mmCIF file of C-alpha atoms in Angstrom:
data_model
loop_
_atom_site.group_PDB
_atom_site.id
_atom_site.type_symbol
_atom_site.label_atom_id
_atom_site.label_comp_id
_atom_site.label_asym_id
_atom_site.label_seq_id
_atom_site.Cartn_x
_atom_site.Cartn_y
_atom_site.Cartn_z
ATOM 1 C CA UNK A 1 -6.858 17.555 -18.174
ATOM 2 C CA UNK A 2 -3.341 17.208 -16.829
ATOM 3 C CA UNK A 3 -1.502 20.412 -15.844
ATOM 4 C CA UNK A 4 0.315 22.239 -18.635
ATOM 5 C CA UNK A 5 3.616 21.704 -16.838
ATOM 6 C CA UNK A 6 3.131 17.982 -17.530
ATOM 7 C CA UNK A 7 3.573 18.636 -21.257
ATOM 8 C CA UNK A 8 6.709 20.633 -20.487
ATOM 9 C CA UNK A 9 8.199 17.770 -18.499
ATOM 10 C CA UNK A 10 7.286 15.207 -21.150
ATOM 11 C CA UNK A 11 8.765 17.287 -23.980
ATOM 12 C CA UNK A 12 12.022 17.847 -22.128
ATOM 13 C CA UNK A 13 15.155 15.728 -22.512
ATOM 14 C CA UNK A 14 15.059 14.606 -18.881
ATOM 15 C CA UNK A 15 16.297 11.094 -18.223
ATOM 16 C CA UNK A 16 14.106 9.721 -15.432
ATOM 17 C CA UNK A 17 14.529 6.572 -13.349
ATOM 18 C CA UNK A 18 11.664 5.042 -11.380
ATOM 19 C CA UNK A 19 12.768 2.624 -8.636
ATOM 20 C CA UNK A 20 10.649 0.160 -6.625
ATOM 21 C CA UNK A 21 11.665 -2.322 -3.921
ATOM 22 C CA UNK A 22 10.410 -5.484 -5.601
ATOM 23 C CA UNK A 23 7.989 -6.311 -8.387
ATOM 24 C CA UNK A 24 6.785 -9.782 -7.445
ATOM 25 C CA UNK A 25 3.158 -9.094 -6.500
ATOM 26 C CA UNK A 26 0.516 -6.416 -7.067
ATOM 27 C CA UNK A 27 -0.603 -4.593 -3.954
ATOM 28 C CA UNK A 28 -1.203 -0.991 -2.973
ATOM 29 C CA UNK A 29 2.447 0.038 -3.334
ATOM 30 C CA UNK A 30 2.597 -1.468 -6.808
ATOM 31 C CA UNK A 31 -0.559 0.421 -7.829
ATOM 32 C CA UNK A 32 1.182 3.663 -6.850
ATOM 33 C CA UNK A 33 4.328 2.692 -8.751
ATOM 34 C CA UNK A 34 2.307 1.902 -11.865
ATOM 35 C CA UNK A 35 0.701 5.332 -11.626
ATOM 36 C CA UNK A 36 4.175 6.897 -11.558
ATOM 37 C CA UNK A 37 5.017 4.923 -14.711
ATOM 38 C CA UNK A 38 1.849 6.253 -16.386
ATOM 39 C CA UNK A 39 2.784 9.777 -15.366
ATOM 40 C CA UNK A 40 6.358 9.480 -16.669
ATOM 41 C CA UNK A 41 6.088 6.990 -19.553
ATOM 42 C CA UNK A 42 9.560 7.880 -20.877
ATOM 43 C CA UNK A 43 11.175 6.598 -17.662
ATOM 44 C CA UNK A 44 13.330 3.544 -17.087
ATOM 45 C CA UNK A 45 12.034 1.077 -14.490
ATOM 46 C CA UNK A 46 14.222 -0.403 -11.745
ATOM 47 C CA UNK A 47 13.593 -2.892 -8.939
ATOM 48 C CA UNK A 48 15.846 -4.866 -6.608
ATOM 49 C CA UNK A 49 14.267 -7.997 -8.037
ATOM 50 C CA UNK A 50 11.100 -9.023 -9.863
ATOM 51 C CA UNK A 51 8.991 -12.067 -10.643
ATOM 52 C CA UNK A 52 9.791 -14.403 -13.516
ATOM 53 C CA UNK A 53 8.747 -11.864 -16.141
ATOM 54 C CA UNK A 54 11.402 -9.275 -17.070
ATOM 55 C CA UNK A 55 8.751 -6.704 -17.970
ATOM 56 C CA UNK A 56 6.248 -4.466 -16.207
ATOM 57 C CA UNK A 57 3.175 -3.897 -18.369
ATOM 58 C CA UNK A 58 1.328 -0.594 -17.876
ATOM 59 C CA UNK A 59 -1.379 0.647 -20.253
ATOM 60 C CA UNK A 60 -0.389 -2.092 -22.684
ATOM 61 C CA UNK A 61 3.229 -0.911 -22.806
ATOM 62 C CA UNK A 62 6.015 -3.241 -21.663
ATOM 63 C CA UNK A 63 8.783 -1.691 -19.590
ATOM 64 C CA UNK A 64 11.979 -3.658 -19.118
ATOM 65 C CA UNK A 65 12.714 -4.065 -15.396
ATOM 66 C CA UNK A 66 16.347 -3.354 -14.543
ATOM 67 C CA UNK A 67 17.226 -5.482 -11.514
ATOM 68 C CA UNK A 68 20.173 -6.252 -9.232
ATOM 69 C CA UNK A 69 22.243 -9.372 -8.594
ATOM 70 C CA UNK A 70 19.423 -10.637 -6.351
ATOM 71 C CA UNK A 71 17.466 -11.424 -9.509
ATOM 72 C CA UNK A 72 20.084 -14.014 -10.455
ATOM 73 C CA UNK A 73 19.981 -15.890 -7.160
ATOM 74 C CA UNK A 74 18.196 -19.270 -7.222
ATOM 75 C CA UNK A 75 14.408 -19.059 -6.868
ATOM 76 C CA UNK A 76 14.444 -21.370 -3.827
ATOM 77 C CA UNK A 77 16.702 -18.803 -2.131
ATOM 78 C CA UNK A 78 14.713 -15.727 -3.147
ATOM 79 C CA UNK A 79 11.411 -17.310 -2.148
ATOM 80 C CA UNK A 80 12.295 -16.824 1.549
ATOM 81 C CA UNK A 81 12.585 -13.065 2.278
ATOM 82 C CA UNK A 82 14.632 -13.640 5.437
ATOM 83 C CA UNK A 83 17.510 -15.022 3.382
ATOM 84 C CA UNK A 84 17.879 -11.954 1.195
ATOM 85 C CA UNK A 85 17.309 -9.291 3.870
ATOM 86 C CA UNK A 86 21.037 -8.825 4.625
ATOM 87 C CA UNK A 87 21.670 -8.300 0.896
ATOM 88 C CA UNK A 88 19.097 -5.558 0.292
ATOM 89 C CA UNK A 89 21.124 -2.470 1.344
ATOM 90 C CA UNK A 90 24.096 -3.576 -0.763
ATOM 91 C CA UNK A 91 21.903 -4.472 -3.736
ATOM 92 C CA UNK A 92 20.202 -1.070 -3.625
ATOM 93 C CA UNK A 93 23.526 0.749 -3.742
ATOM 94 C CA UNK A 94 24.657 -1.279 -6.769
ATOM 95 C CA UNK A 95 22.006 0.245 -9.053
ATOM 96 C CA UNK A 96 23.838 2.606 -11.396
ATOM 97 C CA UNK A 97 21.662 5.687 -11.827
ATOM 98 C CA UNK A 98 24.454 8.048 -12.850
ATOM 99 C CA UNK A 99 22.924 8.756 -16.279
ATOM 100 C CA UNK A 100 19.634 10.159 -14.928
ATOM 101 C CA UNK A 101 18.501 13.743 -14.329
ATOM 102 C CA UNK A 102 15.658 12.787 -11.978
ATOM 103 C CA UNK A 103 15.083 9.775 -9.741
ATOM 104 C CA UNK A 104 11.790 8.851 -8.090
ATOM 105 C CA UNK A 105 11.775 5.885 -5.739
ATOM 106 C CA UNK A 106 8.737 4.054 -4.400
ATOM 107 C CA UNK A 107 9.709 2.478 -1.120
ATOM 108 C CA UNK A 108 8.551 0.478 1.851
ATOM 109 C CA UNK A 109 12.027 -1.006 2.176
ATOM 110 C CA UNK A 110 15.474 -0.002 0.879
ATOM 111 C CA UNK A 111 14.718 1.449 -2.577
ATOM 112 C CA UNK A 112 14.930 4.930 -1.047
ATOM 113 C CA UNK A 113 18.650 4.297 -0.503
ATOM 114 C CA UNK A 114 19.740 4.360 -4.169
ATOM 115 C CA UNK A 115 22.831 6.441 -4.824
ATOM 116 C CA UNK A 116 22.492 9.357 -7.235
ATOM 117 C CA UNK A 117 24.735 12.181 -8.342
ATOM 118 C CA UNK A 118 24.709 15.092 -5.893
ATOM 119 C CA UNK A 119 23.070 17.430 -8.425
ATOM 120 C CA UNK A 120 20.247 15.008 -9.283
ATOM 121 C CA UNK A 121 16.892 15.443 -7.503
ATOM 122 C CA UNK A 122 15.704 12.267 -5.810
ATOM 123 C CA UNK A 123 12.110 12.130 -4.572
ATOM 124 C CA UNK A 124 11.114 9.093 -2.541
ATOM 125 C CA UNK A 125 7.482 8.090 -2.060
ATOM 126 C CA UNK A 126 7.379 6.303 1.314
ATOM 127 C CA UNK A 127 4.568 3.769 1.668
ATOM 128 C CA UNK A 128 5.752 2.956 5.190
ATOM 129 C CA UNK A 129 8.985 3.113 7.186
ATOM 130 C CA UNK A 130 10.394 -0.413 6.902
ATOM 131 C CA UNK A 131 7.923 -2.207 9.183
ATOM 132 C CA UNK A 132 9.925 -5.275 10.177
ATOM 133 C CA UNK A 133 12.749 -3.022 11.400
ATOM 134 C CA UNK A 134 10.786 -0.544 13.483
ATOM 135 C CA UNK A 135 7.368 -0.937 15.146
ATOM 136 C CA UNK A 136 7.155 -4.661 14.313
ATOM 137 C CA UNK A 137 10.784 -5.460 15.086
ATOM 138 C CA UNK A 138 10.121 -7.400 18.282
ATOM 139 C CA UNK A 139 7.036 -9.156 16.941
ATOM 140 C CA UNK A 140 8.979 -10.582 13.994
ATOM 141 C CA UNK A 141 11.368 -12.581 16.219
ATOM 142 C CA UNK A 142 9.199 -12.964 19.324
ATOM 143 C CA UNK A 143 8.346 -16.678 19.122
ATOM 144 C CA UNK A 144 11.656 -17.945 17.730
ATOM 145 C CA UNK A 145 14.369 -19.924 19.505
ATOM 146 C CA UNK A 146 16.882 -17.978 21.584
ATOM 147 C CA UNK A 147 19.566 -18.559 18.935
ATOM 148 C CA UNK A 148 17.291 -17.210 16.186
ATOM 149 C CA UNK A 149 16.218 -14.280 18.382
ATOM 150 C CA UNK A 150 19.823 -13.346 19.093
ATOM 151 C CA UNK A 151 20.838 -13.565 15.440
ATOM 152 C CA UNK A 152 17.674 -11.786 14.336
ATOM 153 C CA UNK A 153 18.159 -8.954 16.796
ATOM 154 C CA UNK A 154 21.731 -8.420 15.588
ATOM 155 C CA UNK A 155 20.601 -8.445 11.945
ATOM 156 C CA UNK A 156 17.788 -5.995 12.684
ATOM 157 C CA UNK A 157 20.253 -3.650 14.391
ATOM 158 C CA UNK A 158 22.496 -3.665 11.320
ATOM 159 C CA UNK A 159 19.536 -3.186 8.962
ATOM 160 C CA UNK A 160 18.079 -0.335 11.054
ATOM 161 C CA UNK A 161 21.354 1.545 10.706
ATOM 162 C CA UNK A 162 21.303 0.916 6.953
ATOM 163 C CA UNK A 163 17.625 1.872 6.674
ATOM 164 C CA UNK A 164 18.129 5.138 8.558
ATOM 165 C CA UNK A 165 21.090 6.005 6.322
ATOM 166 C CA UNK A 166 19.040 5.165 3.229
ATOM 167 C CA UNK A 167 16.267 7.542 4.332
ATOM 168 C CA UNK A 168 18.728 10.440 4.485
ATOM 169 C CA UNK A 169 19.665 10.220 0.802
ATOM 170 C CA UNK A 170 16.543 11.473 -1.021
ATOM 171 C CA UNK A 171 16.150 15.238 -1.407
ATOM 172 C CA UNK A 172 12.442 14.987 -0.636
ATOM 173 C CA UNK A 173 10.407 12.363 1.197
ATOM 174 C CA UNK A 174 6.746 11.985 0.297
ATOM 175 C CA UNK A 175 4.441 10.212 2.753
ATOM 176 C CA UNK A 176 1.298 8.366 1.698
ATOM 177 C CA UNK A 177 -0.640 9.664 4.746
ATOM 178 C CA UNK A 178 -0.278 11.848 7.811
ATOM 179 C CA UNK A 179 0.057 8.652 9.829
ATOM 180 C CA UNK A 180 3.092 7.633 7.759
ATOM 181 C CA UNK A 181 4.390 11.206 7.935
ATOM 182 C CA UNK A 182 4.477 11.013 11.731
ATOM 183 C CA UNK A 183 6.373 7.724 11.651
ATOM 184 C CA UNK A 184 8.881 9.098 9.122
ATOM 185 C CA UNK A 185 9.571 11.943 11.537
ATOM 186 C CA UNK A 186 9.915 9.521 14.445
ATOM 187 C CA UNK A 187 12.180 6.927 12.826
ATOM 188 C CA UNK A 188 14.064 8.919 10.177
ATOM 189 C CA UNK A 189 14.029 12.383 11.823
ATOM 190 C CA UNK A 190 12.994 14.004 8.545
ATOM 191 C CA UNK A 191 10.040 16.102 7.361
ATOM 192 C CA UNK A 192 7.891 14.854 4.502
ATOM 193 C CA UNK A 193 5.106 16.003 2.229
ATOM 194 C CA UNK A 194 1.815 14.066 2.268
ATOM 195 C CA UNK A 195 0.456 12.934 -1.101
ATOM 196 C CA UNK A 196 -2.305 10.362 -0.819
ATOM 197 C CA UNK A 197 -2.163 7.314 -3.125
ATOM 198 C CA UNK A 198 -4.191 7.423 -6.352
ATOM 199 C CA UNK A 199 -7.636 5.821 -6.447
ATOM 200 C CA UNK A 200 -9.295 5.314 -9.826
ATOM 201 C CA UNK A 201 -12.478 7.156 -8.881
ATOM 202 C CA UNK A 202 -13.722 6.961 -12.481
ATOM 203 C CA UNK A 203 -13.697 3.158 -12.223
ATOM 204 C CA UNK A 204 -14.590 2.472 -8.585
ATOM 205 C CA UNK A 205 -18.056 4.042 -8.670
ATOM 206 C CA UNK A 206 -21.450 3.150 -7.165
ATOM 207 C CA UNK A 207 -23.824 1.019 -9.181
ATOM 208 C CA UNK A 208 -26.763 3.095 -7.938
ATOM 209 C CA UNK A 209 -27.450 6.235 -5.938
ATOM 210 C CA UNK A 210 -29.354 4.084 -3.470
ATOM 211 C CA UNK A 211 -28.115 1.341 -1.156
ATOM 212 C CA UNK A 212 -29.658 -1.706 -2.817
ATOM 213 C CA UNK A 213 -28.495 -4.257 -0.239
ATOM 214 C CA UNK A 214 -30.194 -7.166 1.467
ATOM 215 C CA UNK A 215 -29.467 -9.348 4.463
ATOM 216 C CA UNK A 216 -28.111 -11.973 2.047
ATOM 217 C CA UNK A 217 -25.375 -9.675 0.749
ATOM 218 C CA UNK A 218 -21.938 -10.336 2.253
ATOM 219 C CA UNK A 219 -19.521 -8.290 4.245
ATOM 220 C CA UNK A 220 -16.100 -8.040 2.647
ATOM 221 C CA UNK A 221 -12.406 -8.130 3.560
ATOM 222 C CA UNK A 222 -9.741 -7.423 0.919
ATOM 223 C CA UNK A 223 -5.971 -7.653 1.144
ATOM 224 C CA UNK A 224 -2.956 -9.863 1.613
ATOM 225 C CA UNK A 225 -3.713 -12.686 4.009
ATOM 226 C CA UNK A 226 -1.099 -11.970 6.663
ATOM 227 C CA UNK A 227 -1.391 -11.931 10.483
ATOM 228 C CA UNK A 228 -0.948 -8.146 10.558
ATOM 229 C CA UNK A 229 -4.327 -7.687 8.825
ATOM 230 C CA UNK A 230 -6.194 -9.290 11.790
ATOM 231 C CA UNK A 231 -8.643 -10.863 9.357
ATOM 232 C CA UNK A 232 -9.224 -13.698 11.831
ATOM 233 C CA UNK A 233 -11.248 -11.234 13.932
ATOM 234 C CA UNK A 234 -13.624 -10.505 11.044
ATOM 235 C CA UNK A 235 -14.046 -14.217 10.365
ATOM 236 C CA UNK A 236 -14.749 -14.980 14.030
ATOM 237 C CA UNK A 237 -17.336 -12.196 14.315
ATOM 238 C CA UNK A 238 -19.176 -13.033 11.097
ATOM 239 C CA UNK A 239 -19.315 -16.717 12.022
ATOM 240 C CA UNK A 240 -20.664 -15.867 15.483
ATOM 241 C CA UNK A 241 -23.250 -13.400 14.164
ATOM 242 C CA UNK A 242 -24.089 -15.689 11.227
ATOM 243 C CA UNK A 243 -23.319 -12.989 8.670
ATOM 244 C CA UNK A 244 -21.951 -13.875 5.210
ATOM 245 C CA UNK A 245 -18.331 -12.822 4.663
ATOM 246 C CA UNK A 246 -16.261 -12.838 1.466
ATOM 247 C CA UNK A 247 -12.455 -12.914 1.735
ATOM 248 C CA UNK A 248 -10.547 -11.575 -1.296
ATOM 249 C CA UNK A 249 -6.787 -11.977 -1.427
ATOM 250 C CA UNK A 250 -4.009 -14.485 -0.923
ATOM 251 C CA UNK A 251 -1.106 -14.896 1.455
ATOM 252 C CA UNK A 252 0.817 -17.197 3.746
ATOM 253 C CA UNK A 253 -1.806 -16.955 6.512
ATOM 254 C CA UNK A 254 -4.604 -18.332 4.335
ATOM 255 C CA UNK A 255 -4.303 -21.857 5.759
ATOM 256 C CA UNK A 256 -4.804 -20.614 9.331
ATOM 257 C CA UNK A 257 -7.742 -18.414 8.321
ATOM 258 C CA UNK A 258 -9.459 -21.276 6.522
ATOM 259 C CA UNK A 259 -9.253 -23.368 9.689
ATOM 260 C CA UNK A 260 -11.134 -20.605 11.564
ATOM 261 C CA UNK A 261 -13.813 -20.227 8.907
ATOM 262 C CA UNK A 262 -17.193 -21.930 8.880
ATOM 263 C CA UNK A 263 -20.173 -22.021 6.572
ATOM 264 C CA UNK A 264 -20.608 -18.240 6.527
ATOM 265 C CA UNK A 265 -17.130 -17.414 5.132
ATOM 266 C CA UNK A 266 -16.082 -17.733 1.477
ATOM 267 C CA UNK A 267 -12.502 -17.446 0.198
ATOM 268 C CA UNK A 268 -12.331 -16.069 -3.338
ATOM 269 C CA UNK A 269 -8.573 -15.562 -3.779
ATOM 270 C CA UNK A 270 -7.199 -12.874 -6.061
ATOM 271 C CA UNK A 271 -9.670 -11.379 -8.519
ATOM 272 C CA UNK A 272 -9.388 -8.965 -11.485
ATOM 273 C CA UNK A 273 -10.399 -5.343 -10.944
ATOM 274 C CA UNK A 274 -13.795 -5.729 -12.599
ATOM 275 C CA UNK A 275 -14.743 -8.585 -10.279
ATOM 276 C CA UNK A 276 -13.366 -6.699 -7.275
ATOM 277 C CA UNK A 277 -15.546 -3.704 -8.159
ATOM 278 C CA UNK A 278 -18.598 -5.955 -8.303
ATOM 279 C CA UNK A 279 -17.838 -7.309 -4.839
ATOM 280 C CA UNK A 280 -17.375 -3.770 -3.477
ATOM 281 C CA UNK A 281 -20.690 -2.674 -4.963
ATOM 282 C CA UNK A 282 -22.742 -5.506 -3.489
ATOM 283 C CA UNK A 283 -21.031 -5.671 -0.083
ATOM 284 C CA UNK A 284 -22.882 -4.378 2.952
ATOM 285 C CA UNK A 285 -19.565 -3.033 4.258
ATOM 286 C CA UNK A 286 -15.816 -3.478 3.942
ATOM 287 C CA UNK A 287 -14.241 -4.655 7.217
ATOM 288 C CA UNK A 288 -10.710 -3.469 8.068
ATOM 289 C CA UNK A 289 -9.541 -4.851 11.436
ATOM 290 C CA UNK A 290 -5.824 -4.071 10.976
ATOM 291 C CA UNK A 291 -3.816 -0.845 11.001
ATOM 292 C CA UNK A 292 -3.062 0.403 7.503
ATOM 293 C CA UNK A 293 -0.529 3.046 6.523
ATOM 294 C CA UNK A 294 -3.189 4.488 4.247
ATOM 295 C CA UNK A 295 -5.807 1.920 3.242
ATOM 296 C CA UNK A 296 -6.501 1.952 -0.491
ATOM 297 C CA UNK A 297 -9.200 -0.716 -0.182
ATOM 298 C CA UNK A 298 -11.174 1.528 2.178
ATOM 299 C CA UNK A 299 -11.044 4.387 -0.345
ATOM 300 C CA UNK A 300 -12.005 2.054 -3.218
ATOM 301 C CA UNK A 301 -14.983 0.748 -1.217
ATOM 302 C CA UNK A 302 -16.187 4.289 -0.536
ATOM 303 C CA UNK A 303 -15.812 5.050 -4.242
ATOM 304 C CA UNK A 304 -18.223 2.188 -4.912
ATOM 305 C CA UNK A 305 -20.710 3.579 -2.385
ATOM 306 C CA UNK A 306 -19.894 0.982 0.284
ATOM 307 C CA UNK A 307 -19.304 1.999 3.932
ATOM 308 C CA UNK A 308 -16.309 0.831 5.955
ATOM 309 C CA UNK A 309 -16.128 -0.789 9.398
ATOM 310 C CA UNK A 310 -12.580 -0.304 10.668
ATOM 311 C CA UNK A 311 -10.343 -0.254 13.682
ATOM 312 C CA UNK A 312 -9.892 3.468 14.206
ATOM 313 C CA UNK A 313 -6.118 3.795 13.943
ATOM 314 C CA UNK A 314 -3.634 4.549 11.199
ATOM 315 C CA UNK A 315 -4.440 5.922 7.775
ATOM 316 C CA UNK A 316 -8.138 4.999 7.880
ATOM 317 C CA UNK A 317 -8.731 8.016 10.138
ATOM 318 C CA UNK A 318 -7.889 10.172 7.106
ATOM 319 C CA UNK A 319 -10.394 8.315 4.923
ATOM 320 C CA UNK A 320 -13.397 7.427 7.079
ATOM 321 C CA UNK A 321 -15.340 9.761 9.339
ATOM 322 C CA UNK A 322 -17.148 7.873 12.091
ATOM 323 C CA UNK A 323 -20.852 7.313 11.343
ATOM 324 C CA UNK A 324 -20.586 9.414 8.165
ATOM 325 C CA UNK A 325 -18.622 7.038 5.955
ATOM 326 C CA UNK A 326 -18.717 3.959 8.138
ATOM 327 C CA UNK A 327 -18.167 2.838 11.713
ATOM 328 C CA UNK A 328 -14.874 3.110 13.616
ATOM 329 C CA UNK A 329 -14.091 1.244 16.831
ATOM 330 C CA UNK A 330 -11.314 1.992 19.294
ATOM 331 C CA UNK A 331 -9.985 -1.337 20.595
ATOM 332 C CA UNK A 332 -8.329 -3.923 18.382
ATOM 333 C CA UNK A 333 -10.235 -6.830 19.907
ATOM 334 C CA UNK A 334 -12.705 -9.304 18.453
ATOM 335 C CA UNK A 335 -15.339 -8.199 20.968
ATOM 336 C CA UNK A 336 -14.937 -4.565 19.930
ATOM 337 C CA UNK A 337 -15.372 -5.464 16.261
ATOM 338 C CA UNK A 338 -18.472 -7.520 17.101
ATOM 339 C CA UNK A 339 -20.034 -4.566 18.907
ATOM 340 C CA UNK A 340 -19.110 -2.239 16.037
ATOM 341 C CA UNK A 341 -20.872 -4.535 13.583
ATOM 342 C CA UNK A 342 -23.969 -4.708 15.787
ATOM 343 C CA UNK A 343 -24.067 -0.905 15.887
ATOM 344 C CA UNK A 344 -23.468 -0.711 12.135
ATOM 345 C CA UNK A 345 -26.458 -2.973 11.460
ATOM 346 C CA UNK A 346 -28.658 -0.424 13.231
ATOM 347 C CA UNK A 347 -27.579 2.482 11.025
ATOM 348 C CA UNK A 348 -26.547 0.908 7.700
ATOM 349 C CA UNK A 349 -29.620 2.267 5.913
ATOM 350 C CA UNK A 350 -28.398 5.814 6.665
ATOM 351 C CA UNK A 351 -25.359 5.627 4.382
ATOM 352 C CA UNK A 352 -25.811 7.332 1.006
ATOM 353 C CA UNK A 353 -23.609 6.071 -1.874
ATOM 354 C CA UNK A 354 -23.126 9.520 -3.411
ATOM 355 C CA UNK A 355 -21.803 10.928 -0.118
ATOM 356 C CA UNK A 356 -19.439 7.997 0.288
ATOM 357 C CA UNK A 357 -18.257 8.449 -3.295
ATOM 358 C CA UNK A 358 -17.683 12.162 -2.696
ATOM 359 C CA UNK A 359 -15.272 11.279 0.121
ATOM 360 C CA UNK A 360 -13.338 8.939 -2.185
ATOM 361 C CA UNK A 361 -12.924 11.713 -4.772
ATOM 362 C CA UNK A 362 -10.406 13.335 -2.413
ATOM 363 C CA UNK A 363 -8.004 10.582 -3.453
ATOM 364 C CA UNK A 364 -8.404 10.678 -7.229
ATOM 365 C CA UNK A 365 -5.669 9.876 -9.734
ATOM 366 C CA UNK A 366 -5.837 13.414 -11.181
ATOM 367 C CA UNK A 367 -5.153 14.874 -7.740
ATOM 368 C CA UNK A 368 -2.208 12.467 -7.249
ATOM 369 C CA UNK A 369 -0.731 13.357 -10.650
ATOM 370 C CA UNK A 370 -0.986 17.103 -10.039
ATOM 371 C CA UNK A 371 0.628 16.888 -6.600
ATOM 372 C CA UNK A 372 3.478 14.652 -7.784
ATOM 373 C CA UNK A 373 4.145 16.977 -10.719
ATOM 374 C CA UNK A 374 4.264 19.932 -8.355
ATOM 375 C CA UNK A 375 6.897 18.213 -6.226
ATOM 376 C CA UNK A 376 8.939 17.291 -9.289
ATOM 377 C CA UNK A 377 8.722 20.817 -10.683
ATOM 378 C CA UNK A 378 9.879 22.323 -7.386
ATOM 379 C CA UNK A 379 12.756 19.843 -7.174
ATOM 380 C CA UNK A 380 13.904 20.711 -10.684
ATOM 381 C CA UNK A 381 13.699 24.428 -9.958
ATOM 382 C CA UNK A 382 15.881 23.977 -6.865
ATOM 383 C CA UNK A 383 18.363 21.979 -8.928
ATOM 384 C CA UNK A 384 18.753 24.875 -11.373
ATOM 385 C CA UNK A 385 19.169 27.619 -8.758
#
């Protein structure tokens, strides 16, 4: 059951705006945003730009997506993120939210910078401080020509100033993990409240209370196929150890990953949730070689009774306990992952699906809803004092 204060909020005359950076794909941040829409179904939905469809469909209900002028730029222009980066701060500020009594933004970019009336509470759920402007700033332009590096560095400087200013506008920042909370404090000089993302622990469940795996079952990697995921390490290790590996996801690095793969690696692409759950359930382990701000796939795998092999940094440290819910290694190198997998193979029979599922229950949707509602209630109380 949802808290009683939920009924009070839903029966009130509050005008609520929910704002997301972009609605062009469906990843972890979009799952969180959809949960906010479920929680506040009377809200209006905003994004800087969206895909070709003008609607966001949640629980069978279509929500019109209010967008900015970026939506009307030619597709060939919008398809390259670097071209629209300089426009994002301005576009964010053009959203007219003056009619709303409550604003909740969902941001890994500039959505947190929307302008509201001074008396209106604005809560911003931060998935990550804008990565390409902070810890990855030098990596983004590292291998470019000197002209591109110089122009890119100047643009990043301008955008960092805008991003910092944007982060000062919300009344309350909410971090998706303690790891993100620390980075918010470092880059934005602001405190934040940790509320973990919602995992559907009633859907991502074990098939059995026993680990019914065999040596023919695959290992699994899930996520966008980008260099920052370090999926090439998992492919290299599984090919060397002759272990089957299934890759679920799509992204611009897929071509490079396919060139590394051999007969032991299968690329599945994007799959619906039911198929994803089946892959989780039959996988020997989920492999996570990159650093995640939280790591929803790791929590979903645990919910399905599947252990996790991960590089021990970032949000995964708040999900996986070493040798209890999986195996963590301490150096982000292919050799370290290979050794971690060798050690995992020695202990994989010790993992009990019900114990792994119990860990995932810490991140349930009900818990997320209750904690978000508490933050909203407190913000509204402060507004009225």
